[in-house]
C-alpha atoms as one frame of an Amber mdcrd trajectory, in Angstrom:
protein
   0.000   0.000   0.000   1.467   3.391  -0.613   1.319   5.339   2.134   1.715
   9.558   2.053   2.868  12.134   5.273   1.816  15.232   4.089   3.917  17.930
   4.735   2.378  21.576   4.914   4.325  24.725   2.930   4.094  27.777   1.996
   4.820  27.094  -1.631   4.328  23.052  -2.322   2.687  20.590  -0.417   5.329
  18.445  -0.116   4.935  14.216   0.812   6.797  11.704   1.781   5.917   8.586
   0.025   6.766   5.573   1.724   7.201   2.803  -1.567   7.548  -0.943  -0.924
   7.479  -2.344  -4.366   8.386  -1.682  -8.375   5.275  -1.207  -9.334   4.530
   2.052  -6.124   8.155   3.460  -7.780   7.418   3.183 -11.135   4.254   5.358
 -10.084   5.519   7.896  -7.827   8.297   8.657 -10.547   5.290   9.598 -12.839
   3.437  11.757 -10.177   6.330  13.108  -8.464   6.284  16.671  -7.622   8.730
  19.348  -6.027   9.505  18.853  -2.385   8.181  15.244  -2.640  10.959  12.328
  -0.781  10.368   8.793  -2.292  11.358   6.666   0.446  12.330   3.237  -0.286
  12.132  -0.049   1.931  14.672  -2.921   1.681  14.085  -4.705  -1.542  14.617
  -5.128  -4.807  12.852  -2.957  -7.139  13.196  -3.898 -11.718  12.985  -0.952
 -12.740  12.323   0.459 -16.533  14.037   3.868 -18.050  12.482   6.252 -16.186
  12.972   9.748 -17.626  12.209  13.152 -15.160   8.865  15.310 -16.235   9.675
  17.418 -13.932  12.475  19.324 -11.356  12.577  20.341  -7.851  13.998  23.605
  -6.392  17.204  24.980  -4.061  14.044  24.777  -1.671  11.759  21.970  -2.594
  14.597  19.494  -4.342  12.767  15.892  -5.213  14.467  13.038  -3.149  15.033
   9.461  -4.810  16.376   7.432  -1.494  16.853   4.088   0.890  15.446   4.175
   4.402  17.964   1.510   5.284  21.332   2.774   2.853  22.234  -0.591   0.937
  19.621  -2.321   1.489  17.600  -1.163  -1.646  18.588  -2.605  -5.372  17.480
  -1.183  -8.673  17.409  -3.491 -11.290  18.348  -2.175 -14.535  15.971  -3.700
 -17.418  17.202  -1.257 -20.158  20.260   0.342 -21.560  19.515   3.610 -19.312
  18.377   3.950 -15.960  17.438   7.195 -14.750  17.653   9.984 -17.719  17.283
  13.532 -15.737  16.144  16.824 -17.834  15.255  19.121 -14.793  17.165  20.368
 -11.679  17.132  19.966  -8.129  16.861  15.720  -7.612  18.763  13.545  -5.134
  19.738   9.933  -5.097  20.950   8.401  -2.148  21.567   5.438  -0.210  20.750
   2.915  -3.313  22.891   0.193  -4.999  22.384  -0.082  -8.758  22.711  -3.024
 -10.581  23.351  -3.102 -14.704  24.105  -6.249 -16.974  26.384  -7.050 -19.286
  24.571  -4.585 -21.502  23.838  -1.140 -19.383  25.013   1.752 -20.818  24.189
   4.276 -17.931  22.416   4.112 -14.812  22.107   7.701 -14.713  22.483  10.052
 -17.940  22.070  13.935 -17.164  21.083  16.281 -19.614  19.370  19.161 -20.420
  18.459  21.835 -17.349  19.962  18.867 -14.942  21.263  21.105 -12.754  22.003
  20.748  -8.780  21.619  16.761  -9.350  23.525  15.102  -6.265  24.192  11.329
  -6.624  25.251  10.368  -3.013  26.373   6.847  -0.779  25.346   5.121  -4.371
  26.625   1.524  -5.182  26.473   1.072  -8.935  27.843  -2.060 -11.016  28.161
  -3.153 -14.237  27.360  -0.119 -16.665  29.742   1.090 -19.573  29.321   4.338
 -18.205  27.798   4.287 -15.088  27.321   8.677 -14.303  27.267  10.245 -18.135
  26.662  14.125 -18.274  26.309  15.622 -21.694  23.962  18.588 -23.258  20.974
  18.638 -25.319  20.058  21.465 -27.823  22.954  23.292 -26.762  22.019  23.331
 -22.912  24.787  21.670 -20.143  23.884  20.262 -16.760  25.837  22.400 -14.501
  26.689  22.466 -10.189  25.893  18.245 -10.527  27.759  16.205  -7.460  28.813
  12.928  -7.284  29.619  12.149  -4.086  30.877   9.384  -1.953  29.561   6.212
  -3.913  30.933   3.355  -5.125  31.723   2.489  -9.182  32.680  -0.914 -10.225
  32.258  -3.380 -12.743  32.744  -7.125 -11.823  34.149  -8.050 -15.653  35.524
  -6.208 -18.170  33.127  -4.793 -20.249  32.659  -6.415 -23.862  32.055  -3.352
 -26.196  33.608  -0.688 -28.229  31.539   2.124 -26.579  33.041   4.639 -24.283
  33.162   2.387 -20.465  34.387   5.077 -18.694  32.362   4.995 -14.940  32.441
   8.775 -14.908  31.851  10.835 -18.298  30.530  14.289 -18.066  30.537  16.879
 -21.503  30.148  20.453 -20.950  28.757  22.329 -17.831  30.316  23.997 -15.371
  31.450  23.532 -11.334  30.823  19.995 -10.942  31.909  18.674  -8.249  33.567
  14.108  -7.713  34.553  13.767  -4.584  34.964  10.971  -1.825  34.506   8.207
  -4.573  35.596   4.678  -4.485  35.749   3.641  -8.346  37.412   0.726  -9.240
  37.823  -2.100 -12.454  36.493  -0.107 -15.635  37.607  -1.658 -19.192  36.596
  -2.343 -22.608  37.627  -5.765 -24.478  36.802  -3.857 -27.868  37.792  -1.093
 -29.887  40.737   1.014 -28.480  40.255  -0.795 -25.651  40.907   2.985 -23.507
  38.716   3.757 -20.158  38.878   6.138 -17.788  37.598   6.212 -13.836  36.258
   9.845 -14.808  36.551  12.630 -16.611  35.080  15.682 -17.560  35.652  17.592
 -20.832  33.892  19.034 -23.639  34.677  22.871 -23.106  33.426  22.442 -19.328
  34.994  24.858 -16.569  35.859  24.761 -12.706  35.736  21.105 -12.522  36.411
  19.927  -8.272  37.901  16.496  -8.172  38.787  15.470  -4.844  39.121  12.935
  -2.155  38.493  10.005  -4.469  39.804   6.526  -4.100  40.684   4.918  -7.691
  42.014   1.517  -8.713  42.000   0.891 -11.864  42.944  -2.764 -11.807  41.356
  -4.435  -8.341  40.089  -7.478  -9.338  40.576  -7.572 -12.894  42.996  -6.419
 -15.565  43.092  -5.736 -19.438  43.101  -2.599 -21.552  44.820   0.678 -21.447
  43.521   2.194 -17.870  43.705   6.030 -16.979  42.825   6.929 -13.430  41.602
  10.594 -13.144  41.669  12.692 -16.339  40.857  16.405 -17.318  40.307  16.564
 -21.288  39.652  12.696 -21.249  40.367  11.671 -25.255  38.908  14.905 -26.477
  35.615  15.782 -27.836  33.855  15.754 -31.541  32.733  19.929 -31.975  29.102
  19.096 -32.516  28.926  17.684 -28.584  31.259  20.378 -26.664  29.371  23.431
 -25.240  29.207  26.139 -27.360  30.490  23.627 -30.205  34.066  24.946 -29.015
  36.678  22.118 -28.482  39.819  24.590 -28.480  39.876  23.957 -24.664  38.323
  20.741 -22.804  38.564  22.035 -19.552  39.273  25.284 -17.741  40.475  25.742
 -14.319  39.720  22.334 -13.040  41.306  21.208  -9.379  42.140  17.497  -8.693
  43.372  17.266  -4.976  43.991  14.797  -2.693  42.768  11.819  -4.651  44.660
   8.134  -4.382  44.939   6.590  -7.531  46.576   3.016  -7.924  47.086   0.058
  -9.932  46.360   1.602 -13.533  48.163   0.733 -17.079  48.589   3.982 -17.881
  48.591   7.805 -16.580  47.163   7.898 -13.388  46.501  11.601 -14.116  46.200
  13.032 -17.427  45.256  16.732 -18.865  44.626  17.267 -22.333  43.733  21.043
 -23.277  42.828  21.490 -19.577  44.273  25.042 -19.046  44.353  26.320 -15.433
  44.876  23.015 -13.767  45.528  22.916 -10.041  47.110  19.200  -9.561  47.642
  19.417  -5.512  48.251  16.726  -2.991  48.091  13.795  -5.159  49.139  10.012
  -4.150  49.393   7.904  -7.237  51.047   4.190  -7.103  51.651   2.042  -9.686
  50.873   4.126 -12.466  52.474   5.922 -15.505  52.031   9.378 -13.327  50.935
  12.526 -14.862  50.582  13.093 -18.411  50.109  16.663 -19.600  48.960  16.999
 -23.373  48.264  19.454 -26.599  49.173  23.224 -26.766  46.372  24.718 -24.255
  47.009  22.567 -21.541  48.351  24.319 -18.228  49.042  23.001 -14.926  50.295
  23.950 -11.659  51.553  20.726  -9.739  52.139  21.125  -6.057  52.837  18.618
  -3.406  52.159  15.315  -5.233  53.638  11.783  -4.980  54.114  10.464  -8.133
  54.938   6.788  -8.497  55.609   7.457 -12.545  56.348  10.038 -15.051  55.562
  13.467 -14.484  55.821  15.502 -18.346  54.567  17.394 -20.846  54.166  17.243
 -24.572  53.145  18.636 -28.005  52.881  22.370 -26.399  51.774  21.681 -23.369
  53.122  23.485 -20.064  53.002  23.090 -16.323  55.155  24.233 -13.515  55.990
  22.276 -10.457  57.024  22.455  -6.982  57.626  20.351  -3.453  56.482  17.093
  -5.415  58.221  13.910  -4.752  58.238  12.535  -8.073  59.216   8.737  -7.016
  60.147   7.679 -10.563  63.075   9.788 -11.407  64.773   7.683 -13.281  62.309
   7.787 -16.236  61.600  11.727 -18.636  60.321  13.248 -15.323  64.245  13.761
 -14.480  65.183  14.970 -18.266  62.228  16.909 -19.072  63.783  19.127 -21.756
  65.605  15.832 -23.907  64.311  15.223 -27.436  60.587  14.549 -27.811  61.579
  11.051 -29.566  63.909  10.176 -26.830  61.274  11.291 -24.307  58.634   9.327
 -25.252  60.654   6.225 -25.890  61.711   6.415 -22.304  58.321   6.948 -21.078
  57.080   3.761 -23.533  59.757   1.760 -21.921  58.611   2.641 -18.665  55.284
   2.068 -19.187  56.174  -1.654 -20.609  57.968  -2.180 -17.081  54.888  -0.717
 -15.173  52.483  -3.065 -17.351  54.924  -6.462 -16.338  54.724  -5.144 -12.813
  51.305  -4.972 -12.244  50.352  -7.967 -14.452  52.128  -9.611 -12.064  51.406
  -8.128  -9.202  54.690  -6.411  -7.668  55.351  -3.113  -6.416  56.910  -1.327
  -9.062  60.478  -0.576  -7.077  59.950   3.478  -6.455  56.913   2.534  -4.226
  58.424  -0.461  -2.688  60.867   2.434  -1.220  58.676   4.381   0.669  55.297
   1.864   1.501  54.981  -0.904   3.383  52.417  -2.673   0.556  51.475  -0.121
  -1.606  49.722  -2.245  -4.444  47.771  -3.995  -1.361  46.600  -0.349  -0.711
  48.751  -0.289   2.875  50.756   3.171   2.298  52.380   2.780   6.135  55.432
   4.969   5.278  58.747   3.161   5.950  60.287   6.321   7.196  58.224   9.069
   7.521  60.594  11.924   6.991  61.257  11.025   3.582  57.277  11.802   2.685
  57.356  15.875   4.460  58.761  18.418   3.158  58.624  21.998   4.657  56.306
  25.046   3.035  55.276  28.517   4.183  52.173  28.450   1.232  49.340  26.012
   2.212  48.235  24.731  -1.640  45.618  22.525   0.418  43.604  22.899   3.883
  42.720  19.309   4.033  43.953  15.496   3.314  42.214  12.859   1.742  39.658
  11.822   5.032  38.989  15.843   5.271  41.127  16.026   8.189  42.812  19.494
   8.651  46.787  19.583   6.980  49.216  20.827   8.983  50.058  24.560   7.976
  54.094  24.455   8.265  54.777  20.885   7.960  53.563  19.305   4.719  53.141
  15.362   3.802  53.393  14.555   0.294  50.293  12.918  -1.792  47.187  12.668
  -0.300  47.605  11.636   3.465  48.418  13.725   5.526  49.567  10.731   8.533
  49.549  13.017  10.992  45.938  14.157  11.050  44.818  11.185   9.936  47.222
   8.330   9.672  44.827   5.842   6.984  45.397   2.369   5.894  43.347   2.062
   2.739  44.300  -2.037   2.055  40.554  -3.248   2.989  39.146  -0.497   0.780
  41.243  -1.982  -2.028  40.878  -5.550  -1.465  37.033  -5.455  -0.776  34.798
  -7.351  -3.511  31.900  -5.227  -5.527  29.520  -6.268  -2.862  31.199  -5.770
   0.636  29.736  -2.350   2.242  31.583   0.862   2.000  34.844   0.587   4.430
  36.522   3.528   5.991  40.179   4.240   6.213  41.388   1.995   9.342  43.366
   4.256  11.707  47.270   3.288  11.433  49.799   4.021  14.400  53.292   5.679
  12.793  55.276   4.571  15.978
């Protein structure tokens, strides 16, 4: 039975509505109004594409969530889940569940702005968040927020399987993710754990978790990108491609275990790159004339260079593989990118098999295993009077004079992140498990 609290207002009258079955969702999605909270009970609920008729307000947002987070499964029966036109809805608490088919459990378009996807689970979806426009009109302010991205194979297609993908827009905000396994068996055989591109602006990526490779391997994996592979004129806002991204920040995200860059930029001008941890990747990759980047207090397990015009200047970053063009950064372009081939080859070997690449073996305990206990913690500080960052990867508050390179700062919050890693698609969200430096 569907039951209804009504809510008294000014503007709306507003309702809870209290849903216990597919059939109660599928119509409260069609009646839905501004202010209304669809409140699911533990079950799980097949669910058709659903497409928004209406939006809610700054005041009066419409509410799409679990009583009991987790305990609440959508079961994709079509390529798309949830396609939003209209502002002001929130999803939270759910877990999402695709096939070997499912293009997108949620695709954003149009007026989709202030959408806040929140304490999600989605699996198995090529791209499991796309944001794009529609007659020339961006989704903009969207949040993705602490959920969880995953796919338990690698996807069999030649479409983009990328978990995040937003085009266009403005100020939207990834942060507190856990995203994990995304790859395609077909076509380039490129994915990336997200991106956002398309001429979009002021881009906040932060506090995310990302391992490319967790429980399975295969294709060329990019962690965190601004730029992603570019975009076709006819879909980038304004149909201007010249830049992909303006002033985007990407700050104190971990990302591990990936085939190829764990960052990369390409015409992303502006680019604040602060406070980064990446292991066991090809590090940052800065591309095309355009691109810009200020790099500040980083540890890079990889590469850190720029090519064909691009620029970036760098301080205070602890750039673990030396060795490879980060160290020779003005050499020939052919001789720089054979070195950085070469190094990627050795990377690949390493994580096909499992092994630390040897610069994180240096200053981690088990860095592939996701436990970054530093071996000796004054190799990892450095000393600063300009505070790039306020907070570390839990949201803990930095230290002002003493700095920690990459994301943890282990003296606010000393994190071992090796459960997060090693957890299967269907274990509950973990939290960082307090680790004693002594």
């Amino acid at each position: 039975m569907l039951l209804t609290l009504l809510v008294s207002s000014t503007v709306v009258l507003a309702k809870d509505i209290f849903i216990s079955n597919a059939t109660e969702l599928e119509h409260a999605l069609r009646e839905v109004a501004p202010g209304d909270s669809l409140l699911l009970s533990p079950g799980h609920y097949p669910l058709q594409r659903t497409v928004s008729r209406i939006g809610g307000t700054q005041e009066t947002p419409i509410t799409i969530k679990a009583i009991a987070p987790g305990s609440v499964i959508i079961d994709a029966e079509n390529e798309e889940t949830f396609v939003i036109y209209h502002p002001y809805w929130i999803f939270e608490g759910l877990i999402i569940e695709g096939t070997d088919t499912t293009n997108h459990a949620f695709h954003l378009s149009l007026d989709a702005d202030y959408v806040v996807i929140r304490n999600t689970t989605i699996r198995n979806f090529h791209n499991h968040i796309k944001v794009n426009g529609k007659h020339d009109r961006f989704p903009d302010h969207i949040l993705i927020e602490k959920n969880r991205l995953t796919n338990d194979t690698v996807r069999k297609t030649a479409r983009p399987a990328s978990p995040i993908d937003i085009i266009g827009g403005t100020h939207a905000v990834i942060r507190g993710n856990l995203i994990t396994d995304f790859s395609r068996s077909e076509g380039d055989q490129i994915s990336y754990g997200l991106f956002i591109k398309g001429n979009s602006s002021f881009g906040m990526i932060e506090q995310n978790l990302v391992v490319c490779s967790a429980h399975h391997s295969g294709g060329y994996r990019i962690g965190i990108s601004l730029g992603g592979g570019g975009t076709a004129p006819s879909y980038c806002e304004n149909q201007d491609c010249s830049i992909e991204h303006r002033s985007g920040v990407i700050r104190n995200n971990i990302v591990m275990n990936c085939s190829d860059a764990g960052i990369f930029l390409k015409k992303a001008s502006g680019s604040q790159i602060l406070h980064n941890t990446l292991i066991q990747t090809s590090g940052i990759d800065i591309q095309l004339k355009g691109s810009s980047a200020t790099i500040v207090g980083n540890y890079i397990d990889g590469d850190l260079r720029a090519r064909k015009g691009a620029q970036y200047r760098q301080h205070n970053n602890l750039i673990a593989g030396k060795s490879s063009t980060a160290a020779c950064s003005q050499s020939h372009p052919l001789i720089s990118d054979l070195h950085h081939k070469a190094n990627q080859i050795v990377r690949w070997i390493t994580n096909q098999l499992g092994v630390p690449y040897p610069s994180s073996a240096l200053y981690f305990q088990s860095a592939l295993a996701g436990n970054l206990r530093p071996f000796n913690p004054q190799q990892l500080t450095f000393s600063a009077t300009e505070n790039w960052v306020s907070h570390d990867f839990s949201g803990h508050p930095r230290n002002p004079t003493k700095h920690w390179f990459g994301a943890i700062d282990f003296n606010a919050s000393p994190c071992d992140i090796s459960l997060r890693v090693a957890a299967s698609p269907q274990d509950p969200p973990i939290p960082c498990i307090p680790i004693d430096l002594e």
